Amino acid sequence: MSNLMVYSLLFCCYSYAPFGFAAQSLSMDKIRIDKWLWAARFYKTRSLATDEINKGRIGVNQQTAKPSREVKVGDTVTLLREGLLRTVTVLGLSDVRGAAPVAQALYADTPESIRAKETYVQQRRFAKEPALSIAHGRPTKRDRRDLQQAQHGWDDRWSASID
């Protein structure tokens, strides 16, 4: 375990009041999944985390979760965000939202999740942005007149069908 992870886990348990973190009990062995997702910085607010859980995009130990579901150290949490299925293992518990390095110490991505994320990033890098396919944007007045004139002239065209 790296020094940053050890420090982060210790910082999580023995919080420092001047930074705005409340004291946490060392006996915390379970916490609600919505609180943990918020504290681990997967979602900006608890209500966003609750909404995602209610939509069925969050699972704990291969089971669909409810917002009141409790997680403990060692549980596997799956998140579906932006088309990417992310699987993380819970390493620590916190009910306060701290700094990003502290939040990242609360979980570890599985190797499959890391590979899937690399593949997803690679696909996004080489995929063409849909908005770039629009060459000129909104048609001008002149373009609209040309289109209307062309469409009006289509009625006069001959057809290959026998009348």
mmCIF file with all atom_site columns, C-alpha atoms in Angstrom:
data_model
loop_
_atom_site.group_PDB
_atom_site.id
_atom_site.type_symbol
_atom_site.label_atom_id
_atom_site.label_alt_id
_atom_site.label_comp_id
_atom_site.label_asym_id
_atom_site.label_entity_id
_atom_site.label_seq_id
_atom_site.pdbx_PDB_ins_code
_atom_site.Cartn_x
_atom_site.Cartn_y
_atom_site.Cartn_z
_atom_site.occupancy
_atom_site.B_iso_or_equiv
_atom_site.pdbx_formal_charge
_atom_site.auth_seq_id
_atom_site.auth_comp_id
_atom_site.auth_asym_id
_atom_site.auth_atom_id
_atom_site.pdbx_PDB_model_num
ATOM 1   C CA . MET A 1 1   ? 0.000   0.000  0.000   1.00 0.00 ? 1   MET A CA 1
ATOM 2   C CA . SER A 1 2   ? 1.406   3.392  -0.897  1.00 0.00 ? 2   SER A CA 1
ATOM 3   C CA . ASN A 1 3   ? 2.087   6.073  1.678   1.00 0.00 ? 3   ASN A CA 1
ATOM 4   C CA . LEU A 1 4   ? -0.647  8.234  0.179   1.00 0.00 ? 4   LEU A CA 1
ATOM 5   C CA . MET A 1 5   ? -3.235  5.475  0.665   1.00 0.00 ? 5   MET A CA 1
ATOM 6   C CA . VAL A 1 6   ? -2.137  4.841  4.267   1.00 0.00 ? 6   VAL A CA 1
ATOM 7   C CA . TYR A 1 7   ? -2.215  8.556  5.017   1.00 0.00 ? 7   TYR A CA 1
ATOM 8   C CA . SER A 1 8   ? -5.586  8.920  3.348   1.00 0.00 ? 8   SER A CA 1
ATOM 9   C CA . LEU A 1 9   ? -7.092  6.041  5.285   1.00 0.00 ? 9   LEU A CA 1
ATOM 10  C CA . LEU A 1 10  ? -5.705  7.407  8.532   1.00 0.00 ? 10  LEU A CA 1
ATOM 11  C CA . PHE A 1 11  ? -6.903  10.879 7.630   1.00 0.00 ? 11  PHE A CA 1
ATOM 12  C CA . CYS A 1 12  ? -10.320 9.429  6.957   1.00 0.00 ? 12  CYS A CA 1
ATOM 13  C CA . CYS A 1 13  ? -10.513 7.852  10.411  1.00 0.00 ? 13  CYS A CA 1
ATOM 14  C CA . TYR A 1 14  ? -8.800  10.620 12.390  1.00 0.00 ? 14  TYR A CA 1
ATOM 15  C CA . SER A 1 15  ? -10.226 13.686 10.762  1.00 0.00 ? 15  SER A CA 1
ATOM 16  C CA . TYR A 1 16  ? -8.814  17.109 11.318  1.00 0.00 ? 16  TYR A CA 1
ATOM 17  C CA . ALA A 1 17  ? -11.335 19.721 12.493  1.00 0.00 ? 17  ALA A CA 1
ATOM 18  C CA . PRO A 1 18  ? -9.740  22.881 10.990  1.00 0.00 ? 18  PRO A CA 1
ATOM 19  C CA . PHE A 1 19  ? -10.355 21.477 7.497   1.00 0.00 ? 19  PHE A CA 1
ATOM 20  C CA . GLY A 1 20  ? -14.063 21.179 8.219   1.00 0.00 ? 20  GLY A CA 1
ATOM 21  C CA . PHE A 1 21  ? -14.266 17.430 8.770   1.00 0.00 ? 21  PHE A CA 1
ATOM 22  C CA . ALA A 1 22  ? -16.223 16.103 11.711  1.00 0.00 ? 22  ALA A CA 1
ATOM 23  C CA . ALA A 1 23  ? -14.762 13.484 13.989  1.00 0.00 ? 23  ALA A CA 1
ATOM 24  C CA . GLN A 1 24  ? -15.559 9.966  12.874  1.00 0.00 ? 24  GLN A CA 1
ATOM 25  C CA . SER A 1 25  ? -15.899 6.908  14.995  1.00 0.00 ? 25  SER A CA 1
ATOM 26  C CA . LEU A 1 26  ? -13.458 4.066  14.451  1.00 0.00 ? 26  LEU A CA 1
ATOM 27  C CA . SER A 1 27  ? -16.265 1.561  14.982  1.00 0.00 ? 27  SER A CA 1
ATOM 28  C CA . MET A 1 28  ? -17.917 2.427  11.650  1.00 0.00 ? 28  MET A CA 1
ATOM 29  C CA . ASP A 1 29  ? -18.240 -0.920 9.912   1.00 0.00 ? 29  ASP A CA 1
ATOM 30  C CA . LYS A 1 30  ? -21.192 -0.194 7.579   1.00 0.00 ? 30  LYS A CA 1
ATOM 31  C CA . ILE A 1 31  ? -22.539 2.864  5.785   1.00 0.00 ? 31  ILE A CA 1
ATOM 32  C CA . ARG A 1 32  ? -25.421 3.575  3.401   1.00 0.00 ? 32  ARG A CA 1
ATOM 33  C CA . ILE A 1 33  ? -24.455 3.202  -0.261  1.00 0.00 ? 33  ILE A CA 1
ATOM 34  C CA . ASP A 1 34  ? -25.752 6.665  -1.189  1.00 0.00 ? 34  ASP A CA 1
ATOM 35  C CA . LYS A 1 35  ? -23.605 8.292  1.506   1.00 0.00 ? 35  LYS A CA 1
ATOM 36  C CA . TRP A 1 36  ? -20.556 6.274  0.478   1.00 0.00 ? 36  TRP A CA 1
ATOM 37  C CA . LEU A 1 37  ? -20.950 7.141  -3.226  1.00 0.00 ? 37  LEU A CA 1
ATOM 38  C CA . TRP A 1 38  ? -21.202 10.805 -2.283  1.00 0.00 ? 38  TRP A CA 1
ATOM 39  C CA . ALA A 1 39  ? -18.221 10.656 0.099   1.00 0.00 ? 39  ALA A CA 1
ATOM 40  C CA . ALA A 1 40  ? -16.141 8.775  -2.504  1.00 0.00 ? 40  ALA A CA 1
ATOM 41  C CA . ARG A 1 41  ? -16.941 11.579 -4.988  1.00 0.00 ? 41  ARG A CA 1
ATOM 42  C CA . PHE A 1 42  ? -18.726 9.467  -7.581  1.00 0.00 ? 42  PHE A CA 1
ATOM 43  C CA . TYR A 1 43  ? -21.645 11.903 -7.407  1.00 0.00 ? 43  TYR A CA 1
ATOM 44  C CA . LYS A 1 44  ? -21.770 15.559 -6.469  1.00 0.00 ? 44  LYS A CA 1
ATOM 45  C CA . THR A 1 45  ? -24.789 15.272 -4.188  1.00 0.00 ? 45  THR A CA 1
ATOM 46  C CA . ARG A 1 46  ? -26.459 12.501 -2.231  1.00 0.00 ? 46  ARG A CA 1
ATOM 47  C CA . SER A 1 47  ? -29.695 13.077 -4.099  1.00 0.00 ? 47  SER A CA 1
ATOM 48  C CA . LEU A 1 48  ? -27.911 12.448 -7.433  1.00 0.00 ? 48  LEU A CA 1
ATOM 49  C CA . ALA A 1 49  ? -26.486 9.236  -5.988  1.00 0.00 ? 49  ALA A CA 1
ATOM 50  C CA . THR A 1 50  ? -29.952 8.220  -4.768  1.00 0.00 ? 50  THR A CA 1
ATOM 51  C CA . ASP A 1 51  ? -31.457 8.908  -8.204  1.00 0.00 ? 51  ASP A CA 1
ATOM 52  C CA . GLU A 1 52  ? -28.845 6.728  -9.919  1.00 0.00 ? 52  GLU A CA 1
ATOM 53  C CA . ILE A 1 53  ? -29.409 3.936  -7.400  1.00 0.00 ? 53  ILE A CA 1
ATOM 54  C CA . ASN A 1 54  ? -33.180 4.112  -7.941  1.00 0.00 ? 54  ASN A CA 1
ATOM 55  C CA . LYS A 1 55  ? -32.637 3.874  -11.707 1.00 0.00 ? 55  LYS A CA 1
ATOM 56  C CA . GLY A 1 56  ? -30.823 0.577  -11.160 1.00 0.00 ? 56  GLY A CA 1
ATOM 57  C CA . ARG A 1 57  ? -27.404 1.780  -12.284 1.00 0.00 ? 57  ARG A CA 1
ATOM 58  C CA . ILE A 1 58  ? -25.667 0.841  -9.027  1.00 0.00 ? 58  ILE A CA 1
ATOM 59  C CA . GLY A 1 59  ? -25.132 -2.680 -7.749  1.00 0.00 ? 59  GLY A CA 1
ATOM 60  C CA . VAL A 1 60  ? -23.514 -4.108 -4.641  1.00 0.00 ? 60  VAL A CA 1
ATOM 61  C CA . ASN A 1 61  ? -22.059 -7.626 -4.776  1.00 0.00 ? 61  ASN A CA 1
ATOM 62  C CA . GLN A 1 62  ? -23.858 -8.409 -8.091  1.00 0.00 ? 62  GLN A CA 1
ATOM 63  C CA . GLN A 1 63  ? -27.239 -7.337 -6.673  1.00 0.00 ? 63  GLN A CA 1
ATOM 64  C CA . THR A 1 64  ? -29.302 -4.283 -7.490  1.00 0.00 ? 64  THR A CA 1
ATOM 65  C CA . ALA A 1 65  ? -29.037 -1.840 -4.614  1.00 0.00 ? 65  ALA A CA 1
ATOM 66  C CA . LYS A 1 66  ? -31.452 0.470  -2.866  1.00 0.00 ? 66  LYS A CA 1
ATOM 67  C CA . PRO A 1 67  ? -30.303 3.793  -1.357  1.00 0.00 ? 67  PRO A CA 1
ATOM 68  C CA . SER A 1 68  ? -30.533 2.378  2.165   1.00 0.00 ? 68  SER A CA 1
ATOM 69  C CA . ARG A 1 69  ? -28.344 -0.625 1.317   1.00 0.00 ? 69  ARG A CA 1
ATOM 70  C CA . GLU A 1 70  ? -25.295 -0.723 3.565   1.00 0.00 ? 70  GLU A CA 1
ATOM 71  C CA . VAL A 1 71  ? -21.803 -1.393 2.269   1.00 0.00 ? 71  VAL A CA 1
ATOM 72  C CA . LYS A 1 72  ? -18.795 -2.565 4.210   1.00 0.00 ? 72  LYS A CA 1
ATOM 73  C CA . VAL A 1 73  ? -15.105 -2.872 3.495   1.00 0.00 ? 73  VAL A CA 1
ATOM 74  C CA . GLY A 1 74  ? -14.506 -5.573 0.900   1.00 0.00 ? 74  GLY A CA 1
ATOM 75  C CA . ASP A 1 75  ? -17.823 -5.173 -0.950  1.00 0.00 ? 75  ASP A CA 1
ATOM 76  C CA . THR A 1 76  ? -17.858 -4.871 -4.731  1.00 0.00 ? 76  THR A CA 1
ATOM 77  C CA . VAL A 1 77  ? -19.794 -1.917 -6.144  1.00 0.00 ? 77  VAL A CA 1
ATOM 78  C CA . THR A 1 78  ? -20.694 -1.659 -9.843  1.00 0.00 ? 78  THR A CA 1
ATOM 79  C CA . LEU A 1 79  ? -21.568 1.708  -11.383 1.00 0.00 ? 79  LEU A CA 1
ATOM 80  C CA . LEU A 1 80  ? -22.938 2.379  -14.851 1.00 0.00 ? 80  LEU A CA 1
ATOM 81  C CA . ARG A 1 81  ? -22.010 5.919  -15.915 1.00 0.00 ? 81  ARG A CA 1
ATOM 82  C CA . GLU A 1 82  ? -21.929 7.344  -19.434 1.00 0.00 ? 82  GLU A CA 1
ATOM 83  C CA . GLY A 1 83  ? -22.026 3.889  -20.991 1.00 0.00 ? 83  GLY A CA 1
ATOM 84  C CA . LEU A 1 84  ? -19.076 2.635  -18.927 1.00 0.00 ? 84  LEU A CA 1
ATOM 85  C CA . LEU A 1 85  ? -19.531 -0.167 -16.417 1.00 0.00 ? 85  LEU A CA 1
ATOM 86  C CA . ARG A 1 86  ? -17.142 0.513  -13.553 1.00 0.00 ? 86  ARG A CA 1
ATOM 87  C CA . THR A 1 87  ? -16.445 -2.028 -10.817 1.00 0.00 ? 87  THR A CA 1
ATOM 88  C CA . VAL A 1 88  ? -14.758 -0.938 -7.597  1.00 0.00 ? 88  VAL A CA 1
ATOM 89  C CA . THR A 1 89  ? -13.871 -2.629 -4.339  1.00 0.00 ? 89  THR A CA 1
ATOM 90  C CA . VAL A 1 90  ? -14.623 -0.757 -1.110  1.00 0.00 ? 90  VAL A CA 1
ATOM 91  C CA . LEU A 1 91  ? -11.395 -0.156 0.841   1.00 0.00 ? 91  LEU A CA 1
ATOM 92  C CA . GLY A 1 92  ? -12.630 2.348  3.398   1.00 0.00 ? 92  GLY A CA 1
ATOM 93  C CA . LEU A 1 93  ? -15.757 3.973  4.765   1.00 0.00 ? 93  LEU A CA 1
ATOM 94  C CA . SER A 1 94  ? -16.500 7.629  5.308   1.00 0.00 ? 94  SER A CA 1
ATOM 95  C CA . ASP A 1 95  ? -19.667 9.603  5.857   1.00 0.00 ? 95  ASP A CA 1
ATOM 96  C CA . VAL A 1 96  ? -18.057 12.964 5.124   1.00 0.00 ? 96  VAL A CA 1
ATOM 97  C CA . ARG A 1 97  ? -17.026 14.298 1.747   1.00 0.00 ? 97  ARG A CA 1
ATOM 98  C CA . GLY A 1 98  ? -13.339 15.080 1.874   1.00 0.00 ? 98  GLY A CA 1
ATOM 99  C CA . ALA A 1 99  ? -10.608 15.975 -0.557  1.00 0.00 ? 99  ALA A CA 1
ATOM 100 C CA . ALA A 1 100 ? -10.215 14.005 -3.796  1.00 0.00 ? 100 ALA A CA 1
ATOM 101 C CA . PRO A 1 101 ? -7.092  12.047 -2.686  1.00 0.00 ? 101 PRO A CA 1
ATOM 102 C CA . VAL A 1 102 ? -8.902  10.986 0.483   1.00 0.00 ? 102 VAL A CA 1
ATOM 103 C CA . ALA A 1 103 ? -11.984 9.976  -1.509  1.00 0.00 ? 103 ALA A CA 1
ATOM 104 C CA . GLN A 1 104 ? -9.900  7.950  -3.977  1.00 0.00 ? 104 GLN A CA 1
ATOM 105 C CA . ALA A 1 105 ? -8.442  5.999  -1.073  1.00 0.00 ? 105 ALA A CA 1
ATOM 106 C CA . LEU A 1 106 ? -11.932 4.722  -0.220  1.00 0.00 ? 106 LEU A CA 1
ATOM 107 C CA . TYR A 1 107 ? -12.033 2.405  -3.248  1.00 0.00 ? 107 TYR A CA 1
ATOM 108 C CA . ALA A 1 108 ? -9.910  0.511  -5.755  1.00 0.00 ? 108 ALA A CA 1
ATOM 109 C CA . ASP A 1 109 ? -10.842 -0.219 -9.361  1.00 0.00 ? 109 ASP A CA 1
ATOM 110 C CA . THR A 1 110 ? -10.752 -3.851 -10.429 1.00 0.00 ? 110 THR A CA 1
ATOM 111 C CA . PRO A 1 111 ? -8.347  -4.790 -13.262 1.00 0.00 ? 111 PRO A CA 1
ATOM 112 C CA . GLU A 1 112 ? -11.312 -5.508 -15.580 1.00 0.00 ? 112 GLU A CA 1
ATOM 113 C CA . SER A 1 113 ? -12.716 -2.067 -14.826 1.00 0.00 ? 113 SER A CA 1
ATOM 114 C CA . ILE A 1 114 ? -9.382  -0.408 -15.592 1.00 0.00 ? 114 ILE A CA 1
ATOM 115 C CA . ARG A 1 115 ? -9.145  -2.235 -18.937 1.00 0.00 ? 115 ARG A CA 1
ATOM 116 C CA . ALA A 1 116 ? -12.740 -1.312 -19.799 1.00 0.00 ? 116 ALA A CA 1
ATOM 117 C CA . LYS A 1 117 ? -12.039 2.334  -18.984 1.00 0.00 ? 117 LYS A CA 1
ATOM 118 C CA . GLU A 1 118 ? -8.914  2.358  -21.184 1.00 0.00 ? 118 GLU A CA 1
ATOM 119 C CA . THR A 1 119 ? -10.915 0.829  -24.057 1.00 0.00 ? 119 THR A CA 1
ATOM 120 C CA . TYR A 1 120 ? -13.700 3.372  -23.545 1.00 0.00 ? 120 TYR A CA 1
ATOM 121 C CA . VAL A 1 121 ? -11.237 6.286  -23.546 1.00 0.00 ? 121 VAL A CA 1
ATOM 122 C CA . GLN A 1 122 ? -9.576  4.916  -26.694 1.00 0.00 ? 122 GLN A CA 1
ATOM 123 C CA . GLN A 1 123 ? -12.931 4.628  -28.480 1.00 0.00 ? 123 GLN A CA 1
ATOM 124 C CA . ARG A 1 124 ? -13.915 8.150  -27.446 1.00 0.00 ? 124 ARG A CA 1
ATOM 125 C CA . ARG A 1 125 ? -10.589 9.485  -28.686 1.00 0.00 ? 125 ARG A CA 1
ATOM 126 C CA . PHE A 1 126 ? -10.996 8.009  -32.176 1.00 0.00 ? 126 PHE A CA 1
ATOM 127 C CA . ALA A 1 127 ? -14.768 8.415  -32.508 1.00 0.00 ? 127 ALA A CA 1
ATOM 128 C CA . LYS A 1 128 ? -15.940 11.405 -34.475 1.00 0.00 ? 128 LYS A CA 1
ATOM 129 C CA . GLU A 1 129 ? -17.857 14.006 -32.525 1.00 0.00 ? 129 GLU A CA 1
ATOM 130 C CA . PRO A 1 130 ? -21.462 14.036 -33.821 1.00 0.00 ? 130 PRO A CA 1
ATOM 131 C CA . ALA A 1 131 ? -21.645 17.834 -33.794 1.00 0.00 ? 131 ALA A CA 1
ATOM 132 C CA . LEU A 1 132 ? -18.686 18.024 -36.165 1.00 0.00 ? 132 LEU A CA 1
ATOM 133 C CA . SER A 1 133 ? -20.648 16.227 -38.887 1.00 0.00 ? 133 SER A CA 1
ATOM 134 C CA . ILE A 1 134 ? -22.772 19.333 -39.407 1.00 0.00 ? 134 ILE A CA 1
ATOM 135 C CA . ALA A 1 135 ? -20.819 21.176 -42.088 1.00 0.00 ? 135 ALA A CA 1
ATOM 136 C CA . HIS A 1 136 ? -22.448 24.559 -42.143 1.00 0.00 ? 136 HIS A CA 1
ATOM 137 C CA . GLY A 1 137 ? -24.942 24.553 -39.313 1.00 0.00 ? 137 GLY A CA 1
ATOM 138 C CA . ARG A 1 138 ? -28.273 26.252 -39.818 1.00 0.00 ? 138 ARG A CA 1
ATOM 139 C CA . PRO A 1 139 ? -29.166 26.974 -43.462 1.00 0.00 ? 139 PRO A CA 1
ATOM 140 C CA . THR A 1 140 ? -29.148 30.612 -44.524 1.00 0.00 ? 140 THR A CA 1
ATOM 141 C CA . LYS A 1 141 ? -32.080 32.355 -46.185 1.00 0.00 ? 141 LYS A CA 1
ATOM 142 C CA . ARG A 1 142 ? -30.465 31.805 -49.563 1.00 0.00 ? 142 ARG A CA 1
ATOM 143 C CA . ASP A 1 143 ? -29.991 28.071 -48.849 1.00 0.00 ? 143 ASP A CA 1
ATOM 144 C CA . ARG A 1 144 ? -33.650 27.750 -47.825 1.00 0.00 ? 144 ARG A CA 1
ATOM 145 C CA . ARG A 1 145 ? -34.804 29.448 -51.023 1.00 0.00 ? 145 ARG A CA 1
ATOM 146 C CA . ASP A 1 146 ? -32.636 27.092 -53.084 1.00 0.00 ? 146 ASP A CA 1
ATOM 147 C CA . LEU A 1 147 ? -34.076 24.083 -51.261 1.00 0.00 ? 147 LEU A CA 1
ATOM 148 C CA . GLN A 1 148 ? -37.648 25.297 -51.745 1.00 0.00 ? 148 GLN A CA 1
ATOM 149 C CA . GLN A 1 149 ? -37.039 25.931 -55.434 1.00 0.00 ? 149 GLN A CA 1
ATOM 150 C CA . ALA A 1 150 ? -35.506 22.481 -55.856 1.00 0.00 ? 150 ALA A CA 1
ATOM 151 C CA . GLN A 1 151 ? -38.379 20.806 -54.008 1.00 0.00 ? 151 GLN A CA 1
ATOM 152 C CA . HIS A 1 152 ? -40.953 22.644 -56.092 1.00 0.00 ? 152 HIS A CA 1
ATOM 153 C CA . GLY A 1 153 ? -39.215 21.529 -59.262 1.00 0.00 ? 153 GLY A CA 1
ATOM 154 C CA . TRP A 1 154 ? -39.339 17.875 -58.149 1.00 0.00 ? 154 TRP A CA 1
ATOM 155 C CA . ASP A 1 155 ? -43.068 17.725 -58.907 1.00 0.00 ? 155 ASP A CA 1
ATOM 156 C CA . ASP A 1 156 ? -42.399 18.345 -62.604 1.00 0.00 ? 156 ASP A CA 1
ATOM 157 C CA . ARG A 1 157 ? -39.900 15.514 -62.973 1.00 0.00 ? 157 ARG A CA 1
ATOM 158 C CA . TRP A 1 158 ? -40.709 12.472 -65.033 1.00 0.00 ? 158 TRP A CA 1
ATOM 159 C CA . SER A 1 159 ? -40.920 9.058  -63.395 1.00 0.00 ? 159 SER A CA 1
ATOM 160 C CA . ALA A 1 160 ? -39.921 5.668  -64.696 1.00 0.00 ? 160 ALA A CA 1
ATOM 161 C CA . SER A 1 161 ? -43.287 4.187  -63.771 1.00 0.00 ? 161 SER A CA 1
ATOM 162 C CA . ILE A 1 162 ? -45.919 3.516  -66.402 1.00 0.00 ? 162 ILE A CA 1
ATOM 163 C CA . ASP A 1 163 ? -48.978 5.721  -66.017 1.00 0.00 ? 163 ASP A CA 1
#
